[in-house]
Coordinates of N, CA and C in Angstrom, one line a residue:
M22 N -159.6 19.6 100.1 CA -159.0 20.7 99.7 C -157.7 20.9 100.4
N23 N -156.6 21.2 99.6 CA -155.3 21.2 100.2 C -154.8 22.7 100.1
I24 N -154.4 23.3 101.3 CA -153.9 24.6 101.3 C -152.5 24.6 101.8
S25 N -151.6 25.3 101.0 CA -150.2 25.3 101.4 C -149.7 26.7 101.3
N26 N -148.5 26.9 101.8 CA -147.8 28.2 101.8 C -147.3 28.5 100.4
T27 N -147.0 27.6 99.6 CA -146.4 27.8 98.3 C -147.5 27.7 97.3
S28 N -148.1 28.8 97.0 CA -149.2 28.9 96.0 C -148.6 29.5 94.7
S29 N -149.4 29.5 93.7 CA -148.9 30.1 92.4 C -148.8 31.6 92.6
L30 N -149.6 32.2 93.4 CA -149.4 33.7 93.6 C -148.1 34.0 94.3
H31 N -147.7 33.1 95.2 CA -146.4 33.3 95.9 C -145.3 33.2 94.9
D32 N -145.3 32.3 94.0 CA -144.3 32.1 93.0 C -144.3 33.3 92.0
L33 N -145.4 33.8 91.7 CA -145.5 35.0 90.8 C -145.0 36.2 91.5
A34 N -145.2 36.4 92.8 CA -144.7 37.5 93.5 C -143.2 37.5 93.5
G35 N -142.6 36.3 93.6 CA -141.1 36.2 93.6 C -140.5 36.6 92.2
L36 N -141.2 36.2 91.2 CA -140.8 36.5 89.8 C -140.9 38.0 89.6
L37 N -142.0 38.6 90.0 CA -142.2 40.0 89.8 C -141.3 40.9 90.6
S38 N -140.8 40.5 91.7 CA -140.0 41.3 92.5 C -138.6 41.5 91.9
G39 N -138.2 40.6 91.0 CA -136.9 40.8 90.3 C -137.0 41.7 89.1
L40 N -138.2 42.1 88.7 CA -138.3 42.9 87.5 C -138.1 44.4 87.9
Q41 N -137.6 45.2 87.0 CA -137.5 46.6 87.2 C -138.7 47.3 86.6
D42 N -138.9 48.5 87.1 CA -140.0 49.3 86.6 C -139.5 49.9 85.3
V43 N -140.2 49.7 84.2 CA -139.7 50.1 82.9 C -139.9 51.7 82.8
T44 N -140.9 52.2 83.5 CA -141.1 53.7 83.4 C -140.0 54.5 84.0
K45 N -139.2 53.9 84.8 CA -138.1 54.7 85.5 C -136.8 54.7 84.7
T46 N -136.7 53.9 83.7 CA -135.5 53.8 82.9 C -135.4 55.0 81.9
A47 N -134.2 55.4 81.5 CA -134.1 56.5 80.6 C -134.6 56.2 79.2
K48 N -135.3 57.1 78.6 CA -135.8 56.8 77.3 C -134.8 57.3 76.2
A49 N -134.7 56.5 75.2 CA -133.8 56.9 74.1 C -134.4 58.1 73.4
P50 N -133.6 59.0 72.9 CA -134.1 60.2 72.2 C -134.8 59.8 70.9
K51 N -135.9 60.5 70.6 CA -136.7 60.2 69.4 C -135.9 60.7 68.2
V52 N -135.8 59.9 67.2 CA -135.1 60.2 66.0 C -136.1 60.6 64.9
E53 N -136.1 61.8 64.4 CA -137.0 62.2 63.4 C -136.4 61.8 62.0
P54 N -137.2 61.3 61.1 CA -136.7 61.0 59.8 C -136.4 62.3 59.0
K55 N -135.4 62.2 58.2 CA -135.0 63.3 57.3 C -136.1 63.5 56.3
Q56 N -136.5 64.7 56.0 CA -137.5 65.0 55.1 C -137.0 65.0 53.6
D57 N -135.7 65.1 53.4 CA -135.2 65.2 52.0 C -134.7 63.8 51.5
T58 N -134.9 62.7 52.2 CA -134.5 61.4 51.8 C -135.4 60.9 50.8
K59 N -134.9 60.1 49.8 CA -135.7 59.5 48.8 C -135.4 58.0 48.8
D60 N -136.5 57.2 48.5 CA -136.3 55.8 48.3 C -135.5 55.5 47.1
E61 N -134.7 54.4 47.1 CA -133.8 54.1 46.0 C -133.8 52.6 45.8
V62 N -133.8 52.2 44.5 CA -133.7 50.8 44.2 C -132.4 50.6 43.4
R63 N -131.6 49.7 43.7 CA -130.4 49.3 43.0 C -130.5 47.9 42.5
I64 N -130.3 47.7 41.2 CA -130.4 46.4 40.6 C -129.0 46.0 40.3
S65 N -128.7 44.8 40.8 CA -127.3 44.3 40.7 C -127.0 44.0 39.2
T66 N -125.7 43.9 39.0 CA -125.2 43.6 37.6 C -125.7 42.2 37.2
R67 N -125.7 41.3 38.1 CA -126.1 39.9 37.9 C -127.6 39.9 37.5
A68 N -128.4 40.6 38.2 CA -129.8 40.7 37.9 C -130.1 41.3 36.5
K69 N -129.3 42.3 36.1 CA -129.4 42.9 34.8 C -129.0 41.8 33.7
Q70 N -128.0 41.0 34.0 CA -127.6 40.0 33.1 C -128.7 38.9 32.9
F71 N -129.3 38.5 34.0 CA -130.4 37.6 33.9 C -131.6 38.2 33.1
Q72 N -131.8 39.5 33.3 CA -132.9 40.1 32.6 C -132.6 40.1 31.1
K73 N -131.4 40.4 30.7 CA -131.0 40.4 29.3 C -131.1 39.0 28.7
A74 N -130.6 38.0 29.5 CA -130.7 36.6 29.0 C -132.2 36.2 28.8
Y75 N -133.0 36.6 29.7 CA -134.5 36.3 29.7 C -135.1 36.9 28.4
E76 N -134.7 38.1 28.1 CA -135.2 38.8 26.9 C -134.8 38.1 25.6
L77 N -133.5 37.7 25.6 CA -133.0 37.0 24.4 C -133.7 35.6 24.2
V78 N -133.9 34.9 25.3 CA -134.6 33.6 25.2 C -136.1 33.8 24.8
A79 N -136.7 34.9 25.3 CA -138.1 35.2 24.9 C -138.2 35.5 23.4
Q80 N -137.1 36.1 22.8 CA -137.1 36.4 21.4 C -136.9 35.2 20.5
T81 N -136.3 34.2 21.0 CA -135.9 33.0 20.3 C -137.2 32.2 20.0
P82 N -137.4 31.8 18.7 CA -138.6 31.1 18.4 C -138.5 29.6 19.0
D83 N -139.6 29.1 19.2 CA -139.7 27.7 19.8 C -139.2 26.7 18.8
V84 N -139.5 26.9 17.5 CA -139.2 26.0 16.4 C -138.2 26.7 15.5
R85 N -137.1 26.0 15.1 CA -136.2 26.6 14.2 C -136.5 26.0 12.8
P86 N -137.1 26.8 11.9 CA -137.5 26.2 10.6 C -136.4 25.8 9.8
E87 N -135.2 26.4 9.9 CA -134.0 25.9 9.1 C -133.6 24.5 9.5
K88 N -134.0 24.0 10.7 CA -133.6 22.7 11.0 C -134.8 21.7 10.7
V89 N -136.0 22.2 11.0 CA -137.2 21.3 10.9 C -137.6 21.1 9.4
T90 N -137.6 22.1 8.6 CA -138.1 21.9 7.2 C -137.3 20.9 6.4
P91 N -136.0 20.8 6.4 CA -135.3 19.7 5.7 C -135.7 18.3 6.2
L92 N -135.9 18.2 7.5 CA -136.2 16.9 8.1 C -137.7 16.5 7.6
Q93 N -138.6 17.5 7.6 CA -139.9 17.2 7.2 C -140.0 16.8 5.7
D94 N -139.2 17.5 4.9 CA -139.1 17.1 3.5 C -138.5 15.7 3.3
A95 N -137.5 15.4 4.0 CA -136.9 14.1 3.9 C -137.8 13.0 4.3
I96 N -138.6 13.2 5.4 CA -139.6 12.2 5.8 C -140.7 12.1 4.8
K97 N -141.2 13.2 4.2 CA -142.2 13.1 3.2 C -141.8 12.4 1.9
T98 N -140.5 12.6 1.5 CA -140.0 11.9 0.3 C -139.5 10.5 0.6
G99 N -139.4 10.1 1.8 CA -139.0 8.8 2.2 C -137.5 8.6 2.1
T100 N -136.8 9.7 2.1 CA -135.3 9.7 2.1 C -134.7 9.8 3.5
Y101 N -135.5 10.0 4.5 CA -135.0 10.2 5.9 C -134.6 8.8 6.4
N102 N -133.3 8.7 6.8 CA -132.8 7.4 7.2 C -131.9 7.7 8.5
V103 N -132.2 7.0 9.5 CA -131.3 7.1 10.7 C -130.8 5.8 11.1
R104 N -129.5 5.7 11.3 CA -128.9 4.4 11.7 C -129.3 4.1 13.2
G105 N -129.6 2.9 13.5 CA -129.9 2.5 14.9 C -128.8 2.8 15.8
E106 N -127.6 2.7 15.4 CA -126.4 3.0 16.2 C -126.4 4.4 16.7
Q107 N -126.8 5.4 15.8 CA -126.9 6.8 16.2 C -127.9 7.0 17.3
V108 N -129.1 6.3 17.1 CA -130.1 6.5 18.1 C -129.7 5.9 19.5
A109 N -129.1 4.7 19.4 CA -128.6 4.1 20.7 C -127.5 4.9 21.4
N110 N -126.6 5.5 20.6 CA -125.6 6.4 21.2 C -126.2 7.6 21.9
K111 N -127.2 8.2 21.3 CA -127.9 9.4 21.9 C -128.6 9.0 23.1
L112 N -129.3 7.8 23.1 CA -130.0 7.4 24.3 C -129.1 7.1 25.4
I113 N -128.0 6.5 25.2 CA -127.0 6.2 26.2 C -126.4 7.5 26.8
A114 N -126.1 8.4 25.9 CA -125.5 9.6 26.3 C -126.5 10.4 27.2
N115 N -127.7 10.5 26.8 CA -128.7 11.2 27.5 C -129.0 10.6 28.9
T116 N -129.0 9.2 28.9 CA -129.2 8.5 30.2 C -128.1 8.8 31.1
I117 N -126.9 8.8 30.7 CA -125.7 9.1 31.5 C -125.8 10.5 32.1
L118 N -126.1 11.5 31.2 CA -126.2 12.9 31.6 C -127.3 13.1 32.6
D119 N -128.5 12.4 32.4 CA -129.6 12.5 33.3 C -129.2 12.0 34.7
T120 N -128.4 10.9 34.7 CA -128.0 10.3 36.0 C -127.1 11.2 36.7
I121 N -126.1 11.8 36.0 CA -125.1 12.6 36.6 C -125.8 13.9 37.1
L122 N -126.6 14.5 36.3 CA -127.2 15.8 36.7 C -128.5 15.5 37.5

């Protein structure tokens, strides 16, 4: 067993001697909340715009019949014809956009 003058209690006493007694310091005055105050919520203009856009999107149908019906009719009658060049151009354009974004 090793006994020395520098124990952890000695170190702790040195640290505590530098601390002030908190009870002797002046206390800040207690502030009472006002009784007539009301909570208030403010919604920013940008948030209102997002809400409006969300409502418009929610009202928009997922399928636009004015676009789909003529295509369905053309496919059924066998008159729907797409040039390969158009498909290739769209694929390339979409690939480039996906890479950039």
